[in-house]
């Protein structure tokens, strides 16, 4: 009798279906924006990471076209061999200038920047302390590094300190890992406390600014700027694919850190350089993010408006089982009682013309509608959303 070594995949999928965890892609037609087209229907988009509304901006598009015409579509090699172009260096200078660090390094994605950085900084003799809600790329970077990994309770600097007191001495290097804006809840890490602990315990600190870059801080430099910690010794990772509307990731920090990564980070060395189009689009986005602070002003006005409306309508109401999770970012999560309720709400809203996705375990511990705001949203997007949510919340 022959057995099929791939048969387990069907079983695994069946298990995923039974748990209500099955997921599939949804097609958006046409250009990115606050309003998009899905299945021929116009929908107001509360699911995008394009916080400043730049992914569909004509200036980024023109920059990508011009770079493609000048350099071609592919960068044709890794950065250390044949893939390096002057625009990569310009982009790295622009990131370092935004972050006010000595240097920066661009990776093919934010995910890869975390894998490539964490695994280059620590190894078997070292200790990683990681927030329990950290992004998958930090979690997997930690595993890849071979270091001992201990999690601490979400944003709990006291528990982190206990771990450091108990374990730090037995390891060579120590690396603290945290998202700066947590991607599923929208709350912020306690950065000043983490910096102080890193200094006391001779530990490195890596913060993932994926959802903060372009969004937080007066110049859009991120959470580090927001907390007044610009110039502190730490490692900042982030992405070019959220508020900056392009694709790619980066690390910003000291000149020696970046020089070391260029020589030791496998996730940077052994992969093809960022495409000319993505590089040029990101470079243009950084300039716009700095020259047009009104985008951030508008974004935060939208956040305040939606937060106030949600709080007044639902969260303050004893009859409604919706909880707005604490957030200090354009990510607003409405926690509901079960995966089924989250799906029901998302489906009903979608029929009413709103894209507000249900996020369920195993991505997050509790089911929720996760809403993200953009600078290009306005009252005509937010007010009807509140009405549609009211219409459907009475049904749960
Ligand atoms: C999106 C995200 C990443 C990955 O960035 P990509 O450029 O999309 O690969 C890393 N960390 C966090 C916290 C993120 O939200």
mmCIF file of C-alpha atoms and ligand atoms in Angstrom, residues 109-111 114 135 137 179 183 208 210-211 239 241-242 248, ligand 1:
data_model
loop_
_atom_site.group_PDB
_atom_site.id
_atom_site.type_symbol
_atom_site.label_atom_id
_atom_site.label_comp_id
_atom_site.label_asym_id
_atom_site.label_seq_id
_atom_site.Cartn_x
_atom_site.Cartn_y
_atom_site.Cartn_z
ATOM 1 C CA UNK A 109 11.121 44.029 3.540
ATOM 2 C CA UNK A 110 10.533 44.960 7.155
ATOM 3 C CA UNK A 111 10.102 41.289 7.943
ATOM 4 C CA UNK A 114 13.999 42.023 11.636
ATOM 5 C CA UNK A 135 5.343 41.037 15.571
ATOM 6 C CA UNK A 137 9.171 38.948 12.319
ATOM 7 C CA UNK A 179 7.275 46.788 18.622
ATOM 8 C CA UNK A 183 0.394 46.247 15.254
ATOM 9 C CA UNK A 208 10.283 48.015 15.544
ATOM 10 C CA UNK A 210 6.841 49.723 11.440
ATOM 11 C CA UNK A 211 3.558 51.443 12.363
ATOM 12 C CA UNK A 239 9.270 49.393 7.046
ATOM 13 C CA UNK A 241 5.629 49.680 3.127
ATOM 14 C CA UNK A 242 3.212 51.296 5.570
ATOM 15 C CA UNK A 248 11.103 47.402 1.833
HETATM 16 C C1 LIG B 1 4.265 45.086 8.920
HETATM 17 C C2 LIG B 1 5.236 44.843 10.008
HETATM 18 C C3 LIG B 1 6.500 44.318 9.749
HETATM 19 C C4 LIG B 1 6.885 43.798 8.394
HETATM 20 O O1 LIG B 1 7.130 44.805 7.511
HETATM 21 P P1 LIG B 1 7.005 44.482 5.936
HETATM 22 O O2 LIG B 1 7.768 45.568 5.304
HETATM 23 O O3 LIG B 1 5.568 44.467 5.622
HETATM 24 O O4 LIG B 1 7.652 43.136 5.734
HETATM 25 C C5 LIG B 1 7.391 44.219 10.790
HETATM 26 N N1 LIG B 1 7.046 44.593 12.040
HETATM 27 C C6 LIG B 1 5.835 45.084 12.335
HETATM 28 C C7 LIG B 1 5.516 45.499 13.721
HETATM 29 C C8 LIG B 1 4.889 45.218 11.333
HETATM 30 O O5 LIG B 1 3.670 45.669 11.624
#
